[in-house]
Amino acid sequence: QVQLVESGGGVFQPGRSLRLSCAASGFGFNSHAMHWVRQAPGKGLLWVALIWDDGNKKRYAASVEGRFTISRDNSKSTLSLEIDGLRAEDAAVYYCVRDKSRTAAGLLDSWGRGTLVTVSS
Amino acid sequence: EIVLTQSPDTLSLSPGERATLSCRATESISLNYLAWFQQKPGQAPRLLVHGATRRATGIPDRFSGSGSGTDFTLTITKVEPDDFAVYYCQHYGTSLPFTFGPGTKLNLK
């Protein structure tokens, strides 16, 4: 059974840096691309970043490029998202999402429960 | 960037009625790489349909997807109480960024 468990959310001040993590289990982690998708409170879904199965290719939404870094450790089946220079508009639930393919076709077939990032001074 | 619009914003129906949700893209979606998700309050989205017409594993056959090019539809033949939720469409494939529609809220009438 696929399980994706996010952690690292909380209340952070604007400008801070933080790291979100996702522990994956129940499937061959190194055979799937992975994504982060976020959802601001009461709003819709926004794709944030993706990483290929081997970690060699990464892509970002324009709104986060240069501030967010996606990474993975296939030996530990973990996915991470580093956020630098936190902004008010980054406040959201961040979901760890599995791609059905190795090469990030974007078919998002399994989702974690999400971790909430709140931005407050 | 492909922009997706969904209609209606809100759909109010009674159990047993038919639901028709629309998703329109600003440009043709190659290979009909269009997915539909269901999201209930406090829960993560769940994949319902991919490739415009293929039901995901475990999805009841009252959910069906149709369409091609720029116009897509999700139909729920007989809405059940468990179906009241927000529904999102999303395009995927080779054209980044992957984008979602703003959602259609299916309400109990």
PDB file of N, CA and C in Angstrom, chain B:
ATOM      1  N   GLU B   1       1.807  28.536 -20.996  1.00  0.00           N
ATOM      2  CA  GLU B   1       1.133  27.805 -19.943  1.00  0.00           C
ATOM      3  C   GLU B   1      -0.312  27.518 -20.360  1.00  0.00           C
ATOM      4  N   ILE B   2      -0.733  26.281 -20.175  1.00  0.00           N
ATOM      5  CA  ILE B   2      -2.126  25.920 -20.462  1.00  0.00           C
ATOM      6  C   ILE B   2      -2.991  26.326 -19.281  1.00  0.00           C
ATOM      7  N   VAL B   3      -4.002  27.131 -19.541  1.00  0.00           N
ATOM      8  CA  VAL B   3      -4.936  27.557 -18.503  1.00  0.00           C
ATOM      9  C   VAL B   3      -6.208  26.720 -18.634  1.00  0.00           C
ATOM     10  N   LEU B   4      -6.655  26.186 -17.505  1.00  0.00           N
ATOM     11  CA  LEU B   4      -7.868  25.380 -17.474  1.00  0.00           C
ATOM     12  C   LEU B   4      -8.969  26.153 -16.760  1.00  0.00           C
ATOM     13  N   THR B   5     -10.151  26.177 -17.356  1.00  0.00           N
ATOM     14  CA  THR B   5     -11.316  26.753 -16.703  1.00  0.00           C
ATOM     15  C   THR B   5     -12.343  25.657 -16.499  1.00  0.00           C
ATOM     16  N   GLN B   6     -13.068  25.739 -15.387  1.00  0.00           N
ATOM     17  CA  GLN B   6     -14.069  24.737 -15.075  1.00  0.00           C
ATOM     18  C   GLN B   6     -15.427  25.392 -14.895  1.00  0.00           C
ATOM     19  N   SER B   7     -16.455  24.674 -15.290  1.00  0.00           N
ATOM     20  CA  SER B   7     -17.816  25.158 -15.094  1.00  0.00           C
ATOM     21  C   SER B   7     -18.735  23.993 -14.784  1.00  0.00           C
ATOM     22  N   PRO B   8     -19.794  24.267 -13.972  1.00  0.00           N
ATOM     23  CA  PRO B   8     -19.998  25.534 -13.266  1.00  0.00           C
ATOM     24  C   PRO B   8     -19.069  25.645 -12.067  1.00  0.00           C
ATOM     25  N   ASP B   9     -19.078  26.788 -11.392  1.00  0.00           N
ATOM     26  CA  ASP B   9     -18.292  26.931 -10.158  1.00  0.00           C
ATOM     27  C   ASP B   9     -18.871  26.027  -9.075  1.00  0.00           C
ATOM     28  N   THR B  10     -20.191  26.009  -9.004  1.00  0.00           N
ATOM     29  CA  THR B  10     -20.913  25.207  -8.025  1.00  0.00           C
ATOM     30  C   THR B  10     -22.061  24.503  -8.716  1.00  0.00           C
ATOM     31  N   LEU B  11     -22.280  23.257  -8.327  1.00  0.00           N
ATOM     32  CA  LEU B  11     -23.364  22.462  -8.884  1.00  0.00           C
ATOM     33  C   LEU B  11     -24.136  21.863  -7.721  1.00  0.00           C
ATOM     34  N   SER B  12     -25.414  22.203  -7.633  1.00  0.00           N
ATOM     35  CA  SER B  12     -26.244  21.709  -6.537  1.00  0.00           C
ATOM     36  C   SER B  12     -27.194  20.639  -7.071  1.00  0.00           C
ATOM     37  N   LEU B  13     -27.063  19.441  -6.533  1.00  0.00           N
ATOM     38  CA  LEU B  13     -27.852  18.310  -7.004  1.00  0.00           C
ATOM     39  C   LEU B  13     -28.344  17.475  -5.836  1.00  0.00           C
ATOM     40  N   SER B  14     -29.347  16.676  -6.118  1.00  0.00           N
ATOM     41  CA  SER B  14     -29.842  15.706  -5.141  1.00  0.00           C
ATOM     42  C   SER B  14     -29.252  14.338  -5.455  1.00  0.00           C
ATOM     43  N   PRO B  15     -29.112  13.479  -4.437  1.00  0.00           N
ATOM     44  CA  PRO B  15     -28.639  12.108  -4.704  1.00  0.00           C
ATOM     45  C   PRO B  15     -29.500  11.437  -5.775  1.00  0.00           C
ATOM     46  N   GLY B  16     -28.832  10.714  -6.670  1.00  0.00           N
ATOM     47  CA  GLY B  16     -29.528  10.041  -7.756  1.00  0.00           C
ATOM     48  C   GLY B  16     -29.531  10.819  -9.055  1.00  0.00           C
ATOM     49  N   GLU B  17     -29.261  12.123  -8.972  1.00  0.00           N
ATOM     50  CA  GLU B  17     -29.221  12.938 -10.194  1.00  0.00           C
ATOM     51  C   GLU B  17     -27.889  12.762 -10.909  1.00  0.00           C
ATOM     52  N   ARG B  18     -27.881  13.229 -12.140  1.00  0.00           N
ATOM     53  CA  ARG B  18     -26.686  13.143 -12.984  1.00  0.00           C
ATOM     54  C   ARG B  18     -25.904  14.439 -12.875  1.00  0.00           C
ATOM     55  N   ALA B  19     -24.574  14.310 -12.707  1.00  0.00           N
ATOM     56  CA  ALA B  19     -23.703  15.486 -12.621  1.00  0.00           C
ATOM     57  C   ALA B  19     -22.826  15.565 -13.862  1.00  0.00           C
ATOM     58  N   THR B  20     -22.769  16.755 -14.438  1.00  0.00           N
ATOM     59  CA  THR B  20     -21.922  16.980 -15.610  1.00  0.00           C
ATOM     60  C   THR B  20     -21.010  18.163 -15.322  1.00  0.00           C
ATOM     61  N   LEU B  21     -19.714  17.908 -15.255  1.00  0.00           N
ATOM     62  CA  LEU B  21     -18.717  18.920 -14.935  1.00  0.00           C
ATOM     63  C   LEU B  21     -17.842  19.138 -16.161  1.00  0.00           C
ATOM     64  N   SER B  22     -17.561  20.401 -16.439  1.00  0.00           N
ATOM     65  CA  SER B  22     -16.833  20.746 -17.644  1.00  0.00           C
ATOM     66  C   SER B  22     -15.459  21.315 -17.340  1.00  0.00           C
ATOM     67  N   CYS B  23     -14.510  21.042 -18.199  1.00  0.00           N
ATOM     68  CA  CYS B  23     -13.152  21.570 -18.104  1.00  0.00           C
ATOM     69  C   CYS B  23     -12.715  21.963 -19.511  1.00  0.00           C
ATOM     70  N   ARG B  24     -12.279  23.210 -19.643  1.00  0.00           N
ATOM     71  CA  ARG B  24     -11.861  23.717 -20.959  1.00  0.00           C
ATOM     72  C   ARG B  24     -10.441  24.254 -20.877  1.00  0.00           C
ATOM     73  N   ALA B  25      -9.636  23.927 -21.880  1.00  0.00           N
ATOM     74  CA  ALA B  25      -8.234  24.347 -21.922  1.00  0.00           C
ATOM     75  C   ALA B  25      -8.016  25.443 -22.961  1.00  0.00           C
ATOM     76  N   THR B  26      -7.024  26.292 -22.719  1.00  0.00           N
ATOM     77  CA  THR B  26      -6.729  27.388 -23.647  1.00  0.00           C
ATOM     78  C   THR B  26      -6.006  26.910 -24.899  1.00  0.00           C
ATOM     79  N   GLU B  27      -5.486  25.689 -24.865  1.00  0.00           N
ATOM     80  CA  GLU B  27      -4.909  25.097 -26.063  1.00  0.00           C
ATOM     81  C   GLU B  27      -5.099  23.590 -26.001  1.00  0.00           C
ATOM     82  N   SER B  28      -4.977  22.956 -27.139  1.00  0.00           N
ATOM     83  CA  SER B  28      -5.228  21.523 -27.209  1.00  0.00           C
ATOM     84  C   SER B  28      -4.252  20.751 -26.325  1.00  0.00           C
ATOM     85  N   ILE B  29      -4.782  19.827 -25.564  1.00  0.00           N
ATOM     86  CA  ILE B  29      -3.954  19.010 -24.666  1.00  0.00           C
ATOM     87  C   ILE B  29      -3.511  17.761 -25.426  1.00  0.00           C
ATOM     88  N   SER B  30      -2.197  17.658 -25.592  1.00  0.00           N
ATOM     89  CA  SER B  30      -1.678  16.571 -26.406  1.00  0.00           C
ATOM     90  C   SER B  30      -1.951  15.217 -25.760  1.00  0.00           C
ATOM     91  N   LEU B  31      -2.287  14.259 -26.610  1.00  0.00           N
ATOM     92  CA  LEU B  31      -2.566  12.885 -26.182  1.00  0.00           C
ATOM     93  C   LEU B  31      -3.695  12.823 -25.151  1.00  0.00           C
ATOM     94  N   ASN B  32      -4.477  13.891 -25.081  1.00  0.00           N
ATOM     95  CA  ASN B  32      -5.583  13.955 -24.102  1.00  0.00           C
ATOM     96  C   ASN B  32      -5.121  13.629 -22.689  1.00  0.00           C
ATOM     97  N   TYR B  33      -3.969  14.181 -22.334  1.00  0.00           N
ATOM     98  CA  TYR B  33      -3.428  13.971 -20.989  1.00  0.00           C
ATOM     99  C   TYR B  33      -4.141  14.920 -20.012  1.00  0.00           C
ATOM    100  N   LEU B  34      -5.354  14.531 -19.684  1.00  0.00           N
ATOM    101  CA  LEU B  34      -6.203  15.329 -18.801  1.00  0.00           C
ATOM    102  C   LEU B  34      -6.703  14.405 -17.685  1.00  0.00           C
ATOM    103  N   ALA B  35      -6.538  14.855 -16.451  1.00  0.00           N
ATOM    104  CA  ALA B  35      -6.938  14.067 -15.292  1.00  0.00           C
ATOM    105  C   ALA B  35      -8.004  14.809 -14.494  1.00  0.00           C
ATOM    106  N   TRP B  36      -8.787  14.032 -13.745  1.00  0.00           N
ATOM    107  CA  TRP B  36      -9.784  14.576 -12.827  1.00  0.00           C
ATOM    108  C   TRP B  36      -9.499  14.070 -11.420  1.00  0.00           C
ATOM    109  N   PHE B  37      -9.657  14.970 -10.439  1.00  0.00           N
ATOM    110  CA  PHE B  37      -9.446  14.634  -9.041  1.00  0.00           C
ATOM    111  C   PHE B  37     -10.681  15.014  -8.240  1.00  0.00           C
ATOM    112  N   GLN B  38     -10.891  14.277  -7.169  1.00  0.00           N
ATOM    113  CA  GLN B  38     -11.930  14.589  -6.194  1.00  0.00           C
ATOM    114  C   GLN B  38     -11.250  14.968  -4.889  1.00  0.00           C
ATOM    115  N   GLN B  39     -11.717  16.032  -4.247  1.00  0.00           N
ATOM    116  CA  GLN B  39     -11.169  16.413  -2.956  1.00  0.00           C
ATOM    117  C   GLN B  39     -12.293  16.707  -1.974  1.00  0.00           C
ATOM    118  N   LYS B  40     -12.273  16.007  -0.854  1.00  0.00           N
ATOM    119  CA  LYS B  40     -13.223  16.242   0.221  1.00  0.00           C
ATOM    120  C   LYS B  40     -12.558  17.112   1.275  1.00  0.00           C
ATOM    121  N   PRO B  41     -13.344  17.834   2.082  1.00  0.00           N
ATOM    122  CA  PRO B  41     -12.763  18.737   3.094  1.00  0.00           C
ATOM    123  C   PRO B  41     -11.775  18.018   4.003  1.00  0.00           C
ATOM    124  N   GLY B  42     -10.612  18.635   4.171  1.00  0.00           N
ATOM    125  CA  GLY B  42      -9.602  18.088   5.062  1.00  0.00           C
ATOM    126  C   GLY B  42      -8.853  16.888   4.519  1.00  0.00           C
ATOM    127  N   GLN B  43      -9.102  16.539   3.270  1.00  0.00           N
ATOM    128  CA  GLN B  43      -8.439  15.382   2.668  1.00  0.00           C
ATOM    129  C   GLN B  43      -7.600  15.794   1.468  1.00  0.00           C
ATOM    130  N   ALA B  44      -6.684  14.912   1.098  1.00  0.00           N
ATOM    131  CA  ALA B  44      -5.906  15.116  -0.112  1.00  0.00           C
ATOM    132  C   ALA B  44      -6.759  14.806  -1.336  1.00  0.00           C
ATOM    133  N   PRO B  45      -6.414  15.373  -2.475  1.00  0.00           N
ATOM    134  CA  PRO B  45      -7.108  14.994  -3.707  1.00  0.00           C
ATOM    135  C   PRO B  45      -6.918  13.505  -4.005  1.00  0.00           C
ATOM    136  N   ARG B  46      -7.909  12.964  -4.721  1.00  0.00           N
ATOM    137  CA  ARG B  46      -7.847  11.562  -5.139  1.00  0.00           C
ATOM    138  C   ARG B  46      -8.023  11.498  -6.651  1.00  0.00           C
ATOM    139  N   LEU B  47      -7.150  10.769  -7.306  1.00  0.00           N
ATOM    140  CA  LEU B  47      -7.228  10.629  -8.761  1.00  0.00           C
ATOM    141  C   LEU B  47      -8.444   9.788  -9.137  1.00  0.00           C
ATOM    142  N   LEU B  48      -9.288  10.359 -10.026  1.00  0.00           N
ATOM    143  CA  LEU B  48     -10.474   9.646 -10.501  1.00  0.00           C
ATOM    144  C   LEU B  48     -10.282   9.113 -11.918  1.00  0.00           C
ATOM    145  N   VAL B  49      -9.833  10.005 -12.796  1.00  0.00           N
ATOM    146  CA  VAL B  49      -9.759   9.711 -14.229  1.00  0.00           C
ATOM    147  C   VAL B  49      -8.449  10.275 -14.772  1.00  0.00           C
ATOM    148  N   HIS B  50      -7.818   9.531 -15.683  1.00  0.00           N
ATOM    149  CA  HIS B  50      -6.649  10.038 -16.387  1.00  0.00           C
ATOM    150  C   HIS B  50      -6.766   9.706 -17.862  1.00  0.00           C
ATOM    151  N   GLY B  51      -5.935  10.338 -18.667  1.00  0.00           N
ATOM    152  CA  GLY B  51      -6.053  10.131 -20.110  1.00  0.00           C
ATOM    153  C   GLY B  51      -7.439  10.488 -20.628  1.00  0.00           C
ATOM    154  N   ALA B  52      -8.069  11.398 -19.957  1.00  0.00           N
ATOM    155  CA  ALA B  52      -9.410  11.923 -20.275  1.00  0.00           C
ATOM    156  C   ALA B  52     -10.544  10.940 -20.034  1.00  0.00           C
ATOM    157  N   THR B  53     -10.294   9.642 -20.221  1.00  0.00           N
ATOM    158  CA  THR B  53     -11.390   8.673 -20.174  1.00  0.00           C
ATOM    159  C   THR B  53     -11.135   7.445 -19.300  1.00  0.00           C
ATOM    160  N   ARG B  54      -9.916   7.307 -18.775  1.00  0.00           N
ATOM    161  CA  ARG B  54      -9.567   6.070 -18.053  1.00  0.00           C
ATOM    162  C   ARG B  54      -9.787   6.238 -16.556  1.00  0.00           C
ATOM    163  N   ARG B  55     -10.649   5.414 -16.001  1.00  0.00           N
ATOM    164  CA  ARG B  55     -10.850   5.457 -14.553  1.00  0.00           C
ATOM    165  C   ARG B  55      -9.616   4.928 -13.835  1.00  0.00           C
ATOM    166  N   ALA B  56      -9.269   5.591 -12.743  1.00  0.00           N
ATOM    167  CA  ALA B  56      -8.158   5.126 -11.918  1.00  0.00           C
ATOM    168  C   ALA B  56      -8.590   3.878 -11.149  1.00  0.00           C
ATOM    169  N   THR B  57      -7.616   3.199 -10.605  1.00  0.00           N
ATOM    170  CA  THR B  57      -7.874   1.958  -9.872  1.00  0.00           C
ATOM    171  C   THR B  57      -8.849   2.192  -8.724  1.00  0.00           C
ATOM    172  N   GLY B  58      -9.877   1.358  -8.681  1.00  0.00           N
ATOM    173  CA  GLY B  58     -10.816   1.416  -7.566  1.00  0.00           C
ATOM    174  C   GLY B  58     -11.918   2.458  -7.678  1.00  0.00           C
ATOM    175  N   ILE B  59     -11.948   3.194  -8.764  1.00  0.00           N
ATOM    176  CA  ILE B  59     -12.977   4.234  -8.931  1.00  0.00           C
ATOM    177  C   ILE B  59     -14.253   3.609  -9.486  1.00  0.00           C
ATOM    178  N   PRO B  60     -15.397   3.889  -8.854  1.00  0.00           N
ATOM    179  CA  PRO B  60     -16.670   3.280  -9.307  1.00  0.00           C
ATOM    180  C   PRO B  60     -17.022   3.692 -10.726  1.00  0.00           C
ATOM    181  N   ASP B  61     -17.767   2.820 -11.414  1.00  0.00           N
ATOM    182  CA  ASP B  61     -18.053   3.091 -12.825  1.00  0.00           C
ATOM    183  C   ASP B  61     -19.139   4.145 -13.027  1.00  0.00           C
ATOM    184  N   ARG B  62     -19.686   4.698 -11.941  1.00  0.00           N
ATOM    185  CA  ARG B  62     -20.602   5.834 -12.124  1.00  0.00           C
ATOM    186  C   ARG B  62     -19.831   7.102 -12.516  1.00  0.00           C
ATOM    187  N   PHE B  63     -18.501   7.086 -12.332  1.00  0.00           N
ATOM    188  CA  PHE B  63     -17.651   8.191 -12.775  1.00  0.00           C
ATOM    189  C   PHE B  63     -17.130   7.870 -14.181  1.00  0.00           C
ATOM    190  N   SER B  64     -17.299   8.821 -15.100  1.00  0.00           N
ATOM    191  CA  SER B  64     -16.750   8.615 -16.431  1.00  0.00           C
ATOM    192  C   SER B  64     -16.247   9.938 -16.991  1.00  0.00           C
ATOM    193  N   GLY B  65     -15.171   9.846 -17.760  1.00  0.00           N
ATOM    194  CA  GLY B  65     -14.601  11.018 -18.390  1.00  0.00           C
ATOM    195  C   GLY B  65     -14.735  10.933 -19.891  1.00  0.00           C
ATOM    196  N   SER B  66     -14.859  12.097 -20.503  1.00  0.00           N
ATOM    197  CA  SER B  66     -14.964  12.150 -21.954  1.00  0.00           C
ATOM    198  C   SER B  66     -14.326  13.438 -22.448  1.00  0.00           C
ATOM    199  N   GLY B  67     -14.199  13.529 -23.768  1.00  0.00           N
ATOM    200  CA  GLY B  67     -13.682  14.751 -24.367  1.00  0.00           C
ATOM    201  C   GLY B  67     -12.330  14.556 -25.003  1.00  0.00           C
ATOM    202  N   SER B  68     -11.893  15.598 -25.704  1.00  0.00           N
ATOM    203  CA  SER B  68     -10.592  15.591 -26.354  1.00  0.00           C
ATOM    204  C   SER B  68     -10.249  17.021 -26.765  1.00  0.00           C
ATOM    205  N   GLY B  69      -8.968  17.223 -27.083  1.00  0.00           N
ATOM    206  CA  GLY B  69      -8.546  18.545 -27.542  1.00  0.00           C
ATOM    207  C   GLY B  69      -8.555  19.578 -26.438  1.00  0.00           C
ATOM    208  N   THR B  70      -9.576  20.421 -26.442  1.00  0.00           N
ATOM    209  CA  THR B  70      -9.664  21.477 -25.427  1.00  0.00           C
ATOM    210  C   THR B  70     -10.882  21.351 -24.523  1.00  0.00           C
ATOM    211  N   ASP B  71     -11.778  20.440 -24.806  1.00  0.00           N
ATOM    212  CA  ASP B  71     -13.022  20.337 -24.034  1.00  0.00           C
ATOM    213  C   ASP B  71     -13.205  18.947 -23.445  1.00  0.00           C
ATOM    214  N   PHE B  72     -13.359  18.915 -22.128  1.00  0.00           N
ATOM    215  CA  PHE B  72     -13.435  17.657 -21.403  1.00  0.00           C
ATOM    216  C   PHE B  72     -14.594  17.700 -20.415  1.00  0.00           C
ATOM    217  N   THR B  73     -15.119  16.507 -20.104  1.00  0.00           N
ATOM    218  CA  THR B  73     -16.270  16.406 -19.209  1.00  0.00           C
ATOM    219  C   THR B  73     -16.078  15.247 -18.249  1.00  0.00           C
ATOM    220  N   LEU B  74     -16.437  15.491 -17.005  1.00  0.00           N
ATOM    221  CA  LEU B  74     -16.550  14.422 -16.013  1.00  0.00           C
ATOM    222  C   LEU B  74     -18.037  14.258 -15.713  1.00  0.00           C
ATOM    223  N   THR B  75     -18.510  13.026 -15.835  1.00  0.00           N
ATOM    224  CA  THR B  75     -19.923  12.734 -15.577  1.00  0.00           C
ATOM    225  C   THR B  75     -20.036  11.757 -14.426  1.00  0.00           C
ATOM    226  N   ILE B  76     -20.930  12.060 -13.517  1.00  0.00           N
ATOM    227  CA  ILE B  76     -21.297  11.123 -12.457  1.00  0.00           C
ATOM    228  C   ILE B  76     -22.738  10.744 -12.743  1.00  0.00           C
ATOM    229  N   THR B  77     -22.982   9.481 -13.110  1.00  0.00           N
ATOM    230  CA  THR B  77     -24.301   9.104 -13.632  1.00  0.00           C
ATOM    231  C   THR B  77     -25.390   9.264 -12.585  1.00  0.00           C
ATOM    232  N   LYS B  78     -25.182   8.758 -11.392  1.00  0.00           N
ATOM    233  CA  LYS B  78     -26.146   8.912 -10.308  1.00  0.00           C
ATOM    234  C   LYS B  78     -25.365   9.297  -9.062  1.00  0.00           C
ATOM    235  N   VAL B  79     -25.469  10.561  -8.704  1.00  0.00           N
ATOM    236  CA  VAL B  79     -24.677  11.079  -7.594  1.00  0.00           C
ATOM    237  C   VAL B  79     -25.087  10.391  -6.289  1.00  0.00           C
ATOM    238  N   GLU B  80     -24.068   9.972  -5.537  1.00  0.00           N
ATOM    239  CA  GLU B  80     -24.308   9.378  -4.223  1.00  0.00           C
ATOM    240  C   GLU B  80     -23.872  10.366  -3.143  1.00  0.00           C
ATOM    241  N   PRO B  81     -24.356  10.198  -1.915  1.00  0.00           N
ATOM    242  CA  PRO B  81     -24.006  11.141  -0.841  1.00  0.00           C
ATOM    243  C   PRO B  81     -22.509  11.318  -0.664  1.00  0.00           C
ATOM    244  N   ASP B  82     -21.726  10.256  -0.915  1.00  0.00           N
ATOM    245  CA  ASP B  82     -20.275  10.326  -0.752  1.00  0.00           C
ATOM    246  C   ASP B  82     -19.590  11.142  -1.849  1.00  0.00           C
ATOM    247  N   ASP B  83     -20.311  11.529  -2.880  1.00  0.00           N
ATOM    248  CA  ASP B  83     -19.702  12.218  -4.021  1.00  0.00           C
ATOM    249  C   ASP B  83     -19.651  13.731  -3.861  1.00  0.00           C
ATOM    250  N   PHE B  84     -20.287  14.270  -2.820  1.00  0.00           N
ATOM    251  CA  PHE B  84     -20.306  15.718  -2.674  1.00  0.00           C
ATOM    252  C   PHE B  84     -18.919  16.177  -2.219  1.00  0.00           C
ATOM    253  N   ALA B  85     -18.276  16.953  -3.075  1.00  0.00           N
ATOM    254  CA  ALA B  85     -16.857  17.295  -2.922  1.00  0.00           C
ATOM    255  C   ALA B  85     -16.504  18.351  -3.964  1.00  0.00           C
ATOM    256  N   VAL B  86     -15.230  18.709  -3.999  1.00  0.00           N
ATOM    257  CA  VAL B  86     -14.728  19.594  -5.046  1.00  0.00           C
ATOM    258  C   VAL B  86     -13.978  18.738  -6.077  1.00  0.00           C
ATOM    259  N   TYR B  87     -14.193  19.049  -7.340  1.00  0.00           N
ATOM    260  CA  TYR B  87     -13.579  18.302  -8.431  1.00  0.00           C
ATOM    261  C   TYR B  87     -12.662  19.226  -9.229  1.00  0.00           C
ATOM    262  N   TYR B  88     -11.444  18.752  -9.445  1.00  0.00           N
ATOM    263  CA  TYR B  88     -10.448  19.512 -10.199  1.00  0.00           C
ATOM    264  C   TYR B  88     -10.031  18.748 -11.453  1.00  0.00           C
ATOM    265  N   CYS B  89      -9.828  19.480 -12.539  1.00  0.00           N
ATOM    266  CA  CYS B  89      -9.167  18.885 -13.697  1.00  0.00           C
ATOM    267  C   CYS B  89      -7.715  19.363 -13.713  1.00  0.00           C
ATOM    268  N   GLN B  90      -6.860  18.608 -14.373  1.00  0.00           N
ATOM    269  CA  GLN B  90      -5.427  18.908 -14.429  1.00  0.00           C
ATOM    270  C   GLN B  90      -4.862  18.380 -15.736  1.00  0.00           C
ATOM    271  N   HIS B  91      -4.001  19.152 -16.371  1.00  0.00           N
ATOM    272  CA  HIS B  91      -3.332  18.623 -17.557  1.00  0.00           C
ATOM    273  C   HIS B  91      -1.941  18.155 -17.168  1.00  0.00           C
ATOM    274  N   TYR B  92      -1.465  17.142 -17.837  1.00  0.00           N
ATOM    275  CA  TYR B  92      -0.127  16.625 -17.595  1.00  0.00           C
ATOM    276  C   TYR B  92       0.486  16.240 -18.936  1.00  0.00           C
ATOM    277  N   GLY B  93       1.694  15.720 -18.908  1.00  0.00           N
ATOM    278  CA  GLY B  93       2.376  15.356 -20.148  1.00  0.00           C
ATOM    279  C   GLY B  93       3.688  16.087 -20.257  1.00  0.00           C
ATOM    280  N   THR B  94       3.995  16.618 -21.427  1.00  0.00           N
ATOM    281  CA  THR B  94       5.310  17.222 -21.643  1.00  0.00           C
ATOM    282  C   THR B  94       5.305  18.733 -21.510  1.00  0.00           C
ATOM    283  N   SER B  95       4.143  19.326 -21.381  1.00  0.00           N
ATOM    284  CA  SER B  95       4.047  20.783 -21.342  1.00  0.00           C
ATOM    285  C   SER B  95       3.996  21.281 -19.910  1.00  0.00           C
ATOM    286  N   LEU B  96       5.092  21.846 -19.459  1.00  0.00           N
ATOM    287  CA  LEU B  96       5.133  22.420 -18.114  1.00  0.00           C
ATOM    288  C   LEU B  96       4.762  23.901 -18.161  1.00  0.00           C
ATOM    289  N   PRO B  97       4.200  24.464 -17.092  1.00  0.00           N
ATOM    290  CA  PRO B  97       3.901  23.782 -15.825  1.00  0.00           C
ATOM    291  C   PRO B  97       2.619  22.970 -15.916  1.00  0.00           C
ATOM    292  N   PHE B  98       2.523  21.939 -15.092  1.00  0.00           N
ATOM    293  CA  PHE B  98       1.251  21.243 -14.963  1.00  0.00           C
ATOM    294  C   PHE B  98       0.287  22.190 -14.251  1.00  0.00           C
ATOM    295  N   THR B  99      -0.909  22.312 -14.780  1.00  0.00           N
ATOM    296  CA  THR B  99      -1.850  23.251 -14.180  1.00  0.00           C
ATOM    297  C   THR B  99      -3.157  22.549 -13.851  1.00  0.00           C
ATOM    298  N   PHE B 100      -3.847  23.129 -12.860  1.00  0.00           N
ATOM    299  CA  PHE B 100      -5.144  22.639 -12.427  1.00  0.00           C
ATOM    300  C   PHE B 100      -6.205  23.675 -12.767  1.00  0.00           C
ATOM    301  N   GLY B 101      -7.430  23.199 -12.970  1.00  0.00           N
ATOM    302  CA  GLY B 101      -8.550  24.111 -13.050  1.00  0.00           C
ATOM    303  C   GLY B 101      -8.896  24.613 -11.654  1.00  0.00           C
ATOM    304  N   PRO B 102      -9.753  25.634 -11.560  1.00  0.00           N
ATOM    305  CA  PRO B 102     -10.100  26.231 -10.263  1.00  0.00           C
ATOM    306  C   PRO B 102     -11.051  25.381  -9.440  1.00  0.00           C
ATOM    307  N   GLY B 103     -11.623  24.341 -10.036  1.00  0.00           N
ATOM    308  CA  GLY B 103     -12.489  23.443  -9.287  1.00  0.00           C
ATOM    309  C   GLY B 103     -13.967  23.703  -9.483  1.00  0.00           C
ATOM    310  N   THR B 104     -14.752  22.635  -9.359  1.00  0.00           N
ATOM    311  CA  THR B 104     -16.221  22.710  -9.313  1.00  0.00           C
ATOM    312  C   THR B 104     -16.654  22.074  -8.006  1.00  0.00           C
ATOM    313  N   LYS B 105     -17.442  22.810  -7.243  1.00  0.00           N
ATOM    314  CA  LYS B 105     -17.933  22.277  -5.976  1.00  0.00           C
ATOM    315  C   LYS B 105     -19.290  21.624  -6.216  1.00  0.00           C
ATOM    316  N   LEU B 106     -19.385  20.356  -5.899  1.00  0.00           N
ATOM    317  CA  LEU B 106     -20.641  19.628  -6.023  1.00  0.00           C
ATOM    318  C   LEU B 106     -21.316  19.636  -4.656  1.00  0.00           C
ATOM    319  N   ASN B 107     -22.442  20.342  -4.589  1.00  0.00           N
ATOM    320  CA  ASN B 107     -23.170  20.544  -3.341  1.00  0.00           C
ATOM    321  C   ASN B 107     -24.412  19.700  -3.275  1.00  0.00           C
ATOM    322  N   LEU B 108     -24.793  19.360  -2.056  1.00  0.00           N
ATOM    323  CA  LEU B 108     -26.061  18.693  -1.830  1.00  0.00           C
ATOM    324  C   LEU B 108     -27.191  19.718  -1.904  1.00  0.00           C
ATOM    325  N   LYS B 109     -28.183  19.437  -2.755  1.00  0.00           N
ATOM    326  CA  LYS B 109     -29.290  20.378  -2.948  1.00  0.00           C
ATOM    327  C   LYS B 109     -30.272  20.314  -1.789  1.00  0.00           C
TER     328      LYS B 109
END
